[in-house]
mmCIF file with all atom_site columns, C-alpha atoms in Angstrom:
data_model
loop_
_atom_site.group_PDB
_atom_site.id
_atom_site.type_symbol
_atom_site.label_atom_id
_atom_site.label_alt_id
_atom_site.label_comp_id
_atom_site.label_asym_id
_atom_site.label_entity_id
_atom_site.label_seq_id
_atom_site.pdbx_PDB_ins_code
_atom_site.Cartn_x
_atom_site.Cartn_y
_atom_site.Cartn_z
_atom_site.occupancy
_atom_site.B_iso_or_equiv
_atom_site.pdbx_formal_charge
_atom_site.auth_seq_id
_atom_site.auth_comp_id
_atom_site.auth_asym_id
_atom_site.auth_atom_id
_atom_site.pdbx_PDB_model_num
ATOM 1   C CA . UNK A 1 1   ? -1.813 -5.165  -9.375  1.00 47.00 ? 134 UNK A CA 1
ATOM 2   C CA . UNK A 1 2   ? -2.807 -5.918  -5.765  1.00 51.00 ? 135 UNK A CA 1
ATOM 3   C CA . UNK A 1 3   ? -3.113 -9.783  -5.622  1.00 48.00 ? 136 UNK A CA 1
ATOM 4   C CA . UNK A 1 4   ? -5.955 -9.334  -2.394  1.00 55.00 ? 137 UNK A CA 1
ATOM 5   C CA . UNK A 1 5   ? -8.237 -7.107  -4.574  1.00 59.00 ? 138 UNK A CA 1
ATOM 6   C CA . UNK A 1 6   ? -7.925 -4.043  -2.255  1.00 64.00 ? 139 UNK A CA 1
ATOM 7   C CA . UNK A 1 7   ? -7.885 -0.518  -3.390  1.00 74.00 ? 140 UNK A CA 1
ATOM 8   C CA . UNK A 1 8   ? -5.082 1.458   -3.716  1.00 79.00 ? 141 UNK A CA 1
ATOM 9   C CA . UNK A 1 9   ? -4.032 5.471   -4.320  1.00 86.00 ? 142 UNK A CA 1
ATOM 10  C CA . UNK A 1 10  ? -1.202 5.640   -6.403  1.00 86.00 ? 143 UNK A CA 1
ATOM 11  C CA . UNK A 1 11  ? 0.775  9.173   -6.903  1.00 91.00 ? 144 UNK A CA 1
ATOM 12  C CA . UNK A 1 12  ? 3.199  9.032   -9.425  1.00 93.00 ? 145 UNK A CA 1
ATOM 13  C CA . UNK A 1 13  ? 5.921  12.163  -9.309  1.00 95.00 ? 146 UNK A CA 1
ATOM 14  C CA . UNK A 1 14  ? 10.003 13.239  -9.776  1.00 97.00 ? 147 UNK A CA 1
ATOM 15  C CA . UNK A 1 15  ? 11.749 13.466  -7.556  1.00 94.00 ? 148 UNK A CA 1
ATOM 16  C CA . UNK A 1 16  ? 15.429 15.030  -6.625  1.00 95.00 ? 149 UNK A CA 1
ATOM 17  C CA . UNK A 1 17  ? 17.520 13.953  -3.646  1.00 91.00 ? 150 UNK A CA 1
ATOM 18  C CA . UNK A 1 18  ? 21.404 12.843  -3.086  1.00 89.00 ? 151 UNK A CA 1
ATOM 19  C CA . UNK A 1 19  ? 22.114 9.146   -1.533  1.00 83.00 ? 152 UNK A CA 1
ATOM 20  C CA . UNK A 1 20  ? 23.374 11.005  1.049   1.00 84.00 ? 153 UNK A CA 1
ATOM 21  C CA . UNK A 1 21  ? 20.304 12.134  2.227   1.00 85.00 ? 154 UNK A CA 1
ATOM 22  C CA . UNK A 1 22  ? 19.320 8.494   3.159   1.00 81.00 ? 155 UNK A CA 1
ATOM 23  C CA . UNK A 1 23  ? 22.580 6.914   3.770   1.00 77.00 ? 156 UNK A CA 1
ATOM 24  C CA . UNK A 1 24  ? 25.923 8.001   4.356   1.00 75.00 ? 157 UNK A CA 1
ATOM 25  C CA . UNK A 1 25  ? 27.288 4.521   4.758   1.00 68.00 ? 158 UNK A CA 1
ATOM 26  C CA . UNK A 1 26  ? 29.831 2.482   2.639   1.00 66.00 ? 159 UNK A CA 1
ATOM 27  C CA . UNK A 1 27  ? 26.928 1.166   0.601   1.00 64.00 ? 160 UNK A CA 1
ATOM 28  C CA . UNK A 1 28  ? 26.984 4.381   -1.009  1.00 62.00 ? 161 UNK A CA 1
ATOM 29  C CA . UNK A 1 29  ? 30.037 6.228   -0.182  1.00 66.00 ? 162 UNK A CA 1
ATOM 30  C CA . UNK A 1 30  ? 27.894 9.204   0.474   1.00 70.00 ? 163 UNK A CA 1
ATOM 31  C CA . UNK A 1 31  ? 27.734 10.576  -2.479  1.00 80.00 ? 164 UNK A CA 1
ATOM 32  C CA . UNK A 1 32  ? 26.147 13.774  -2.475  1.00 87.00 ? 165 UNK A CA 1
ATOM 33  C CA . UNK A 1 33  ? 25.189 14.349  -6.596  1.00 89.00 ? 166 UNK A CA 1
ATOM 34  C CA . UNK A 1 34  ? 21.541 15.377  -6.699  1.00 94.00 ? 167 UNK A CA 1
ATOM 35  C CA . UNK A 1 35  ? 19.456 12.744  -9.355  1.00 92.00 ? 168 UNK A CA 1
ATOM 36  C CA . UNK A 1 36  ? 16.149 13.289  -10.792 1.00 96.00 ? 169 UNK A CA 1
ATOM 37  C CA . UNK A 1 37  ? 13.937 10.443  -11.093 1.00 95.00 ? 170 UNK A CA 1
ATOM 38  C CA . UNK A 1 38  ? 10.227 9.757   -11.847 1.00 95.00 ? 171 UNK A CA 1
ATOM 39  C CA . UNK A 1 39  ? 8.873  7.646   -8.498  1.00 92.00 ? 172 UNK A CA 1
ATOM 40  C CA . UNK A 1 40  ? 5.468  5.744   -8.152  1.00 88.00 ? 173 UNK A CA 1
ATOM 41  C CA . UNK A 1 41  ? 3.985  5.588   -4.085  1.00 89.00 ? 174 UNK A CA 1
ATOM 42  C CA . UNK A 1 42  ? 0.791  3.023   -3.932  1.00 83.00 ? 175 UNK A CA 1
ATOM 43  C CA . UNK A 1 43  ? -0.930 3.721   -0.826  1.00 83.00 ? 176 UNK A CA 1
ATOM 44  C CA . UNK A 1 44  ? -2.763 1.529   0.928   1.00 81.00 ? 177 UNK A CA 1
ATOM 45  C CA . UNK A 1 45  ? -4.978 3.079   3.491   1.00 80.00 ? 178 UNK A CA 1
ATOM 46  C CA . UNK A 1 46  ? -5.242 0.624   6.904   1.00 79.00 ? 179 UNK A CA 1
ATOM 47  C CA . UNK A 1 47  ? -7.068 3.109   8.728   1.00 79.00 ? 180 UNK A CA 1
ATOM 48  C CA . UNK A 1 48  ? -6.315 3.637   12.272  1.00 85.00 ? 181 UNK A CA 1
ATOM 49  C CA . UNK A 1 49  ? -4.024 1.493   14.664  1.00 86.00 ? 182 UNK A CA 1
ATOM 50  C CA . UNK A 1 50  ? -4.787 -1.317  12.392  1.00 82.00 ? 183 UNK A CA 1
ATOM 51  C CA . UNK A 1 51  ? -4.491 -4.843  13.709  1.00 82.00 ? 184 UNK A CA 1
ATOM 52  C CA . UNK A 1 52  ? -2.811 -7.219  11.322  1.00 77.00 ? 185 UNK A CA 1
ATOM 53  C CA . UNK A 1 53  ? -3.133 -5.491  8.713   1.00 75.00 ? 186 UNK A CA 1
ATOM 54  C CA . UNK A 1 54  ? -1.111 -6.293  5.121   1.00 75.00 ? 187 UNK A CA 1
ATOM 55  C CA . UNK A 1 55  ? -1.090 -6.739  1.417   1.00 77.00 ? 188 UNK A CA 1
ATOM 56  C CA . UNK A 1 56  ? 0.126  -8.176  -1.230  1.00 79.00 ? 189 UNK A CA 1
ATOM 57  C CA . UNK A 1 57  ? 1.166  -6.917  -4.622  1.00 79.00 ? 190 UNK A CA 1
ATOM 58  C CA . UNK A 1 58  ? 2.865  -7.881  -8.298  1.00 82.00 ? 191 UNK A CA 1
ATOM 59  C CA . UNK A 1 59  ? 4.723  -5.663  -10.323 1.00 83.00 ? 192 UNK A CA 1
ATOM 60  C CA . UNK A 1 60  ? 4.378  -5.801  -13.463 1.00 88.00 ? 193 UNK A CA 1
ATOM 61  C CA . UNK A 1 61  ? 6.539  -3.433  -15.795 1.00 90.00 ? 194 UNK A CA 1
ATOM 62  C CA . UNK A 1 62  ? 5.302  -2.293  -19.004 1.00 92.00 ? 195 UNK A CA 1
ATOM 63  C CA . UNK A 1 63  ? 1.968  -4.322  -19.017 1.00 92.00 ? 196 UNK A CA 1
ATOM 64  C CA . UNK A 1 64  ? -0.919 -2.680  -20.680 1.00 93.00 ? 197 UNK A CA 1
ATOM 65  C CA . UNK A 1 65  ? -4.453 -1.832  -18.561 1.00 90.00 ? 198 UNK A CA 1
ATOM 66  C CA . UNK A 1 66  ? -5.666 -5.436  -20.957 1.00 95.00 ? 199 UNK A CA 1
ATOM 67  C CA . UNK A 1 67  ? -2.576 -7.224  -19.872 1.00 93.00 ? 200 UNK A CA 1
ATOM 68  C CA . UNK A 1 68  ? -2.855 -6.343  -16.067 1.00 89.00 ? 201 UNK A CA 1
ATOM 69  C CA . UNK A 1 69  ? -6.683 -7.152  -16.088 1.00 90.00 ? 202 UNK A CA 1
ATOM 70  C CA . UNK A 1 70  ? -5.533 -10.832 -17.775 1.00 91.00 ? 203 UNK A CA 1
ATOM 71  C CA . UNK A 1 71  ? -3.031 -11.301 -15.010 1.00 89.00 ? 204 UNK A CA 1
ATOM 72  C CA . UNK A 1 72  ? -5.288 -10.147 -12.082 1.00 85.00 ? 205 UNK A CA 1
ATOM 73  C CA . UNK A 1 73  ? -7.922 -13.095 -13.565 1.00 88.00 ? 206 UNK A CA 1
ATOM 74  C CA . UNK A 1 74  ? -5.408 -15.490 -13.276 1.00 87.00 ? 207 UNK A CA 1
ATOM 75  C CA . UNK A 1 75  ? -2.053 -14.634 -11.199 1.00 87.00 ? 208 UNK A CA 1
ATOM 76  C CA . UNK A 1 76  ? 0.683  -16.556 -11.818 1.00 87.00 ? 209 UNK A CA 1
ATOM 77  C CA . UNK A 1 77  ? 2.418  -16.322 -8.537  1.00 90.00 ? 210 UNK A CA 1
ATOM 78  C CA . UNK A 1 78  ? 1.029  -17.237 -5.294  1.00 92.00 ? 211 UNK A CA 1
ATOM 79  C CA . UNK A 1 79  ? 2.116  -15.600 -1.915  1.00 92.00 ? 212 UNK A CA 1
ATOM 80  C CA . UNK A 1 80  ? 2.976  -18.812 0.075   1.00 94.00 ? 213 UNK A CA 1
ATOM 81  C CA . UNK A 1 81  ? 3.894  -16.281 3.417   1.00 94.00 ? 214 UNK A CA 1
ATOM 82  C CA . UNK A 1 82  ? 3.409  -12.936 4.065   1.00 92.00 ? 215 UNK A CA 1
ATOM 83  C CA . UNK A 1 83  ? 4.204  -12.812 8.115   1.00 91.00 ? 216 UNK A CA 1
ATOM 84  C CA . UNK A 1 84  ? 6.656  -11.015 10.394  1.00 88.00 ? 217 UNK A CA 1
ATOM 85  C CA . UNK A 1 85  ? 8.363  -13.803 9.908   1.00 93.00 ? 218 UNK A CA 1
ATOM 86  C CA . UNK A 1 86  ? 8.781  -14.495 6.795   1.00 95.00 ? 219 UNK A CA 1
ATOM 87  C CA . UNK A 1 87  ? 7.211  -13.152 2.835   1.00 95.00 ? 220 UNK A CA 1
ATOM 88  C CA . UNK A 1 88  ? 7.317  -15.933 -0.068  1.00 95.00 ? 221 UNK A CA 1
ATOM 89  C CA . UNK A 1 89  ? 6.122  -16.708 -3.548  1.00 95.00 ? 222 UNK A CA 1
ATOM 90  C CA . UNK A 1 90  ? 6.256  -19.267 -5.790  1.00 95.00 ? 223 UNK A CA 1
ATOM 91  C CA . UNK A 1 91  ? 5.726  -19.261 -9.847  1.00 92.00 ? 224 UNK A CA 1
ATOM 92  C CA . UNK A 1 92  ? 5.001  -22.547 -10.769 1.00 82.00 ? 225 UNK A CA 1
ATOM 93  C CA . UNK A 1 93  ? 5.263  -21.825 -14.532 1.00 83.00 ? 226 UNK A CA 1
ATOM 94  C CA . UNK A 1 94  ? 8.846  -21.387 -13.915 1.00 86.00 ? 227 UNK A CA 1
ATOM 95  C CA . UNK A 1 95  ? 9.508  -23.405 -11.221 1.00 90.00 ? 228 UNK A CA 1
ATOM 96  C CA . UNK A 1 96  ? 10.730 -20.124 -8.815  1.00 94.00 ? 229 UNK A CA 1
ATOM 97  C CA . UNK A 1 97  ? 10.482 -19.528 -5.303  1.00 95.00 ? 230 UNK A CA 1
ATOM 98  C CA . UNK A 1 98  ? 11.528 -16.583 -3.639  1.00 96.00 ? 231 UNK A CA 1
ATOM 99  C CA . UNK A 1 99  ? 11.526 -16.022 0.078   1.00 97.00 ? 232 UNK A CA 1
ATOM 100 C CA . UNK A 1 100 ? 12.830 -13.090 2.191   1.00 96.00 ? 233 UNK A CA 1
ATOM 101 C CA . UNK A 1 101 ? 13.222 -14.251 5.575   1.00 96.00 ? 234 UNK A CA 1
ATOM 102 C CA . UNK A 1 102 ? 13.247 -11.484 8.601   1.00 95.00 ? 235 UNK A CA 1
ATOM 103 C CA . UNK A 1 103 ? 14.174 -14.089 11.211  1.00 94.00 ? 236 UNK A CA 1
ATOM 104 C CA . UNK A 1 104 ? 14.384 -18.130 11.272  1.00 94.00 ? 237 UNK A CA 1
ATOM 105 C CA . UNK A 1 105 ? 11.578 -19.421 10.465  1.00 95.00 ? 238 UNK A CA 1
ATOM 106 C CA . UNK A 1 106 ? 10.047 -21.974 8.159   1.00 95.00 ? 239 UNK A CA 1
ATOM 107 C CA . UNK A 1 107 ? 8.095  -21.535 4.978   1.00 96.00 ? 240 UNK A CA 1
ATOM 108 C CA . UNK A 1 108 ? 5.388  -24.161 3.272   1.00 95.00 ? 241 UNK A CA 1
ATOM 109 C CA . UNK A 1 109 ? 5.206  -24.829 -0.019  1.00 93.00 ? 242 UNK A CA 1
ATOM 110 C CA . UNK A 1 110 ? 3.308  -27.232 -2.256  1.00 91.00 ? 243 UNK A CA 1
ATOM 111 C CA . UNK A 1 111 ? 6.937  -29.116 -2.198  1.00 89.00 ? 244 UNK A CA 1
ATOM 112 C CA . UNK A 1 112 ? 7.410  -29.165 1.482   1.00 91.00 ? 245 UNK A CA 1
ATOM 113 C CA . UNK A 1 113 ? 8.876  -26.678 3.851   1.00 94.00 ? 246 UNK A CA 1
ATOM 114 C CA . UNK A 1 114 ? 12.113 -24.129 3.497   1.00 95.00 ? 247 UNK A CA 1
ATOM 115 C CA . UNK A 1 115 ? 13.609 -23.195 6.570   1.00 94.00 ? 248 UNK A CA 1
ATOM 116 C CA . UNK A 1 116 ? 16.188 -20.831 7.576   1.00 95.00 ? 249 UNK A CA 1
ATOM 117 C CA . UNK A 1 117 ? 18.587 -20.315 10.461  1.00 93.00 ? 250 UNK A CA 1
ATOM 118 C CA . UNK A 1 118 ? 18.035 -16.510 9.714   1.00 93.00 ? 251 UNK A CA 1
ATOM 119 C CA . UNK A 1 119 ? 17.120 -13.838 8.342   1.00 94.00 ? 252 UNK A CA 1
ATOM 120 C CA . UNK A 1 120 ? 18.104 -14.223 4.058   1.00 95.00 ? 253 UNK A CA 1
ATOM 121 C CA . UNK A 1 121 ? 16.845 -13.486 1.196   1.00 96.00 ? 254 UNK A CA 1
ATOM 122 C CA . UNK A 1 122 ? 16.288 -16.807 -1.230  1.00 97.00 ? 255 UNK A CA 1
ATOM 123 C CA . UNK A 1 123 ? 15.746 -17.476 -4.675  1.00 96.00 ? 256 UNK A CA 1
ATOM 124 C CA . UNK A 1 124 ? 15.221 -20.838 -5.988  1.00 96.00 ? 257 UNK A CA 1
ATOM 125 C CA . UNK A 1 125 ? 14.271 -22.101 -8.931  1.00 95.00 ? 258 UNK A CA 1
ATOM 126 C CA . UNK A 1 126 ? 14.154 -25.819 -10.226 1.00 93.00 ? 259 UNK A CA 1
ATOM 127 C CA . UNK A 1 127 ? 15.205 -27.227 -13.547 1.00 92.00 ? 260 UNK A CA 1
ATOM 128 C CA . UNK A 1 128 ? 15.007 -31.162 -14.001 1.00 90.00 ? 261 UNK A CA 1
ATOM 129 C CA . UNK A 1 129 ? 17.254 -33.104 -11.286 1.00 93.00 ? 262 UNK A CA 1
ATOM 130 C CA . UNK A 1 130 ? 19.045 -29.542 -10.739 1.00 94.00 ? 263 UNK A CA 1
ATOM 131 C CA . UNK A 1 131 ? 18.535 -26.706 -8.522  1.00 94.00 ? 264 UNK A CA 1
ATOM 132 C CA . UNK A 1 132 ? 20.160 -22.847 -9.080  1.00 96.00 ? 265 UNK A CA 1
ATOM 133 C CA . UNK A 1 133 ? 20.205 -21.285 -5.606  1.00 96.00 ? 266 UNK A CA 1
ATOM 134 C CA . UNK A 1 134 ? 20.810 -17.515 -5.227  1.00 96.00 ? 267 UNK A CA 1
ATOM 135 C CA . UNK A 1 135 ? 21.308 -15.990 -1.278  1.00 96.00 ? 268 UNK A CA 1
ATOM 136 C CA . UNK A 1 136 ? 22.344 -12.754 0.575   1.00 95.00 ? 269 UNK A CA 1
ATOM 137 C CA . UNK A 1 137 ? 22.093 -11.751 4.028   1.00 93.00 ? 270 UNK A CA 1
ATOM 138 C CA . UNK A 1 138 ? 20.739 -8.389  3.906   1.00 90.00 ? 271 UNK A CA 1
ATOM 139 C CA . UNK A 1 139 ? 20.523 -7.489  7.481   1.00 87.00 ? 272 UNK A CA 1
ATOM 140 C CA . UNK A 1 140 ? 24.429 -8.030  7.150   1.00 88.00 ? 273 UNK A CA 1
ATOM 141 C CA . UNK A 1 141 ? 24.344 -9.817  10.567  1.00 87.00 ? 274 UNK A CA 1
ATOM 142 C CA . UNK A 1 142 ? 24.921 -13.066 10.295  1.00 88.00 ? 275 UNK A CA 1
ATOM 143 C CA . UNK A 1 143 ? 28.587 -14.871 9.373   1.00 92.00 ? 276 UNK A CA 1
ATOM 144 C CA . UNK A 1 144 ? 26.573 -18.163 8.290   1.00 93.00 ? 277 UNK A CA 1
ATOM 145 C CA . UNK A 1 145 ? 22.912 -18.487 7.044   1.00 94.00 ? 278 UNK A CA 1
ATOM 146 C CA . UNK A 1 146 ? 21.915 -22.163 6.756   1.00 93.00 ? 279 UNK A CA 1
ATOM 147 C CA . UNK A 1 147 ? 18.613 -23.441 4.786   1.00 95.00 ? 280 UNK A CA 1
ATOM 148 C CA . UNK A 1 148 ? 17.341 -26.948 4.340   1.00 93.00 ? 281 UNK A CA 1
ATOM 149 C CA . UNK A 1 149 ? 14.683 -27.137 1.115   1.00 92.00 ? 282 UNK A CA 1
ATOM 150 C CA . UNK A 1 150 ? 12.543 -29.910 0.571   1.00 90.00 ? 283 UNK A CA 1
ATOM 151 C CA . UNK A 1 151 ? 13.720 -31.747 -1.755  1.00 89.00 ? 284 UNK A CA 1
ATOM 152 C CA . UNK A 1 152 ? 16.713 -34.045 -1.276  1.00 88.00 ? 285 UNK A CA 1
ATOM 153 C CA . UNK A 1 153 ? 19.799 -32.237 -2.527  1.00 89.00 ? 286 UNK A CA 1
ATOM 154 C CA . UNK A 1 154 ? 23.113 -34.554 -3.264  1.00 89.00 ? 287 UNK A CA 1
ATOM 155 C CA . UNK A 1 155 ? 25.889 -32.233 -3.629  1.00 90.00 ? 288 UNK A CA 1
ATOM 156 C CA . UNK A 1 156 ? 27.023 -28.611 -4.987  1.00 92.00 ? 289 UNK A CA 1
ATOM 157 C CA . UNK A 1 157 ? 27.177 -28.888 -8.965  1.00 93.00 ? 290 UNK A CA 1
ATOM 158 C CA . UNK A 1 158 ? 29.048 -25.651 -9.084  1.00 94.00 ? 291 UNK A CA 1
ATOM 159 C CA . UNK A 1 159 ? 28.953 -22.116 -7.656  1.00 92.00 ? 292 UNK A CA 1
ATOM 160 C CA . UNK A 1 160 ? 30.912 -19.835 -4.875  1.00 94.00 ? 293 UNK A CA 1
ATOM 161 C CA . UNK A 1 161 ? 33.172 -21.434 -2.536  1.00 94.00 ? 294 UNK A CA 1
ATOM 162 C CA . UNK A 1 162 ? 30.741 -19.669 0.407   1.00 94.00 ? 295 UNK A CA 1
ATOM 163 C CA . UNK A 1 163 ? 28.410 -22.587 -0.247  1.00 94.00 ? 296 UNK A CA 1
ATOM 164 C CA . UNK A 1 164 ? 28.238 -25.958 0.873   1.00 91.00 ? 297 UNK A CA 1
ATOM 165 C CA . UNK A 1 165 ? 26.170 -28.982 1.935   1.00 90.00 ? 298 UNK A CA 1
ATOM 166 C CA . UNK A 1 166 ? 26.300 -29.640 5.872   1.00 87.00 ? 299 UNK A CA 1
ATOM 167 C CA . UNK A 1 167 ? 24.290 -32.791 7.761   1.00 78.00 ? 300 UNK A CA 1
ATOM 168 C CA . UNK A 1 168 ? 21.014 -32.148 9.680   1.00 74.00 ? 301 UNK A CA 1
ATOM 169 C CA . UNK A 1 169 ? 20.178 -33.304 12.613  1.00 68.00 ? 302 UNK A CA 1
ATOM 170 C CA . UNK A 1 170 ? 16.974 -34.745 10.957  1.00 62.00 ? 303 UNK A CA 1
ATOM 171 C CA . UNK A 1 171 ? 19.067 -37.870 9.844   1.00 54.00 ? 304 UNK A CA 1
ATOM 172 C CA . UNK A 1 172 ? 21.970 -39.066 7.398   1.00 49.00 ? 305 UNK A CA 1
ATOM 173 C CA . UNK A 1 173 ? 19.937 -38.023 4.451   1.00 52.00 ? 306 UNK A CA 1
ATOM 174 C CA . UNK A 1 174 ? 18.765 -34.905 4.955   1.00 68.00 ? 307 UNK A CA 1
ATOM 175 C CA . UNK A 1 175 ? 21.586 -32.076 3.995   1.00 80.00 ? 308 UNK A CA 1
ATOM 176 C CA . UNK A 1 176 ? 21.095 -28.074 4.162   1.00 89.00 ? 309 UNK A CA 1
ATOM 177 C CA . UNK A 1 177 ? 22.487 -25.646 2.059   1.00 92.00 ? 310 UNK A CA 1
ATOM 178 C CA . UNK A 1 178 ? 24.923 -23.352 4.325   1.00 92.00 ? 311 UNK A CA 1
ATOM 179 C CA . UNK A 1 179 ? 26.534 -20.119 2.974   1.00 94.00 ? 312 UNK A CA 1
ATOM 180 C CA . UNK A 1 180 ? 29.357 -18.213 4.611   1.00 93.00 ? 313 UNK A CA 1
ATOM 181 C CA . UNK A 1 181 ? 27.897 -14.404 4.366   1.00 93.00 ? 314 UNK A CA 1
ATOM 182 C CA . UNK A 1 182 ? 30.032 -12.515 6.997   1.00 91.00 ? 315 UNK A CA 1
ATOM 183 C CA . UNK A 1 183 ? 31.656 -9.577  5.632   1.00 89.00 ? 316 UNK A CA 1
ATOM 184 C CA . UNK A 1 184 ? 29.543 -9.616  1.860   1.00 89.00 ? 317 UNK A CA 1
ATOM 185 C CA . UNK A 1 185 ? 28.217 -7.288  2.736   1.00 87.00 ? 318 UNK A CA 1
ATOM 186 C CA . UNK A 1 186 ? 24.681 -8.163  1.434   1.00 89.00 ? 319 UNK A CA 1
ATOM 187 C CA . UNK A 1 187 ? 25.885 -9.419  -1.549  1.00 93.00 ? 320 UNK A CA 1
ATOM 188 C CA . UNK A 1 188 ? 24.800 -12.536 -3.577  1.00 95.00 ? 321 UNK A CA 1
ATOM 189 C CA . UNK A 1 189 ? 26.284 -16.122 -3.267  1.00 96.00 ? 322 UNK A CA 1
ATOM 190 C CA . UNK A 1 190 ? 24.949 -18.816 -5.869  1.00 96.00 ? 323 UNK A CA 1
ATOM 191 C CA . UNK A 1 191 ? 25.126 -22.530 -6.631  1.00 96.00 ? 324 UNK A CA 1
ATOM 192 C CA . UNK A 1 192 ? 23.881 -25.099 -8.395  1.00 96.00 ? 325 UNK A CA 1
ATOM 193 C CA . UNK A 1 193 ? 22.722 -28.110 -6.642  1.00 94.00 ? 326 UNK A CA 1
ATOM 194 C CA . UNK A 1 194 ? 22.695 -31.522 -7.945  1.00 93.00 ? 327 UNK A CA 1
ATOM 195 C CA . UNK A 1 195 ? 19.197 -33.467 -6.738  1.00 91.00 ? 328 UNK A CA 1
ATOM 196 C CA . UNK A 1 196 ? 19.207 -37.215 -5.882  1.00 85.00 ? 329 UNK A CA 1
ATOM 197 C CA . UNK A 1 197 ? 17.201 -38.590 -8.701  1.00 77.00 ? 330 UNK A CA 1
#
């Protein structure tokens, strides 16, 4: 469902390639079994040499055509960012953000802002005087990715030693969230954070 209400050609067909033929990194060991799978493309046609052109869309798997026309009337995510800097949601039914940053950047939400040091993808989702924090680095370039979220975060609860709590520069109270990404390779580092209440 596209949540800006344009139209959209969708081609729905199988497919058979190897990972090889995309990438013969370590990622996937270039592995050169051929797999069948069924693929969906959604097209959006910009036209020509378009000038800031995007979209926005949800996913939504398994909902009916009644289900998907419900949603559309009433999304429950809103796209707080969608930028060259920077694409974020936020659910407030479940208290969720997620933000993929490209570069540094900052992000506003109804909360206050997120910003990042660089490029990460974020998920963050709130629950009472707690915070669960999920981060990679998928560009794989950075050895540190720092964040500071708005609200005012007292000390790692539990989670991967690759995350801690450093001082800002905005004052003795304000802390980010820094996680040590270099050589993850993309992969995932979470915490819980403990919220001054």
């Amino acid at each position: 469902m596209l949540l800006d209400r344009a139209r959209a050609e969708v081609l729905r067909e199988t497919r058979t390639g190897t990972w090889w033929d995309i990438d013969q990194g370590p990622t996937t060991k270039g592995d050169t079994t051929p797999r069948t799978r069924t693929y969906t493309t959604i097209l959006l046609d910009h036209g020509t040499n378009p000038v800031d052109a995007g979209y926005a869309y949800a996913v939504l798997p398994g909902a009916s055509a009644a289900a998907t026309a419900r949603y559309a009337a009433g999304p429950a995510v809103e796209v707080l960012a969608n930028t060259a800097q920077a694409q974020a949601v936020r659910c407030g039914r479940l208290r969720l953000h997620a933000v993929n940053f490209w570069q540094a950047g900052t992000v506003r939400t109804p909360d206050g802002p997120i910003t990042a040091d660089g490029p990460c993808s974020l998920l963050i989702r709130r629950h009472g005087p707690t915070l669960r924090v999920a981060l990679s680095d998928p560009s794989r370039t950075a050895q540190t990715v720092s964040v500071t979220l708005p609200w005012p975060v007292k000390s790692v609860e539990s989670g991967d030693d690759t995350v801690r709590l450093v001082r800002t520069a905005d004052g003795p109270a304000r802390w980010a969230v820094s996680v040590a990404v270099g050589g993850t390779r993309g992969h995932t580092h979470s915490a819980v954070l403990r919220l001054h209440t």
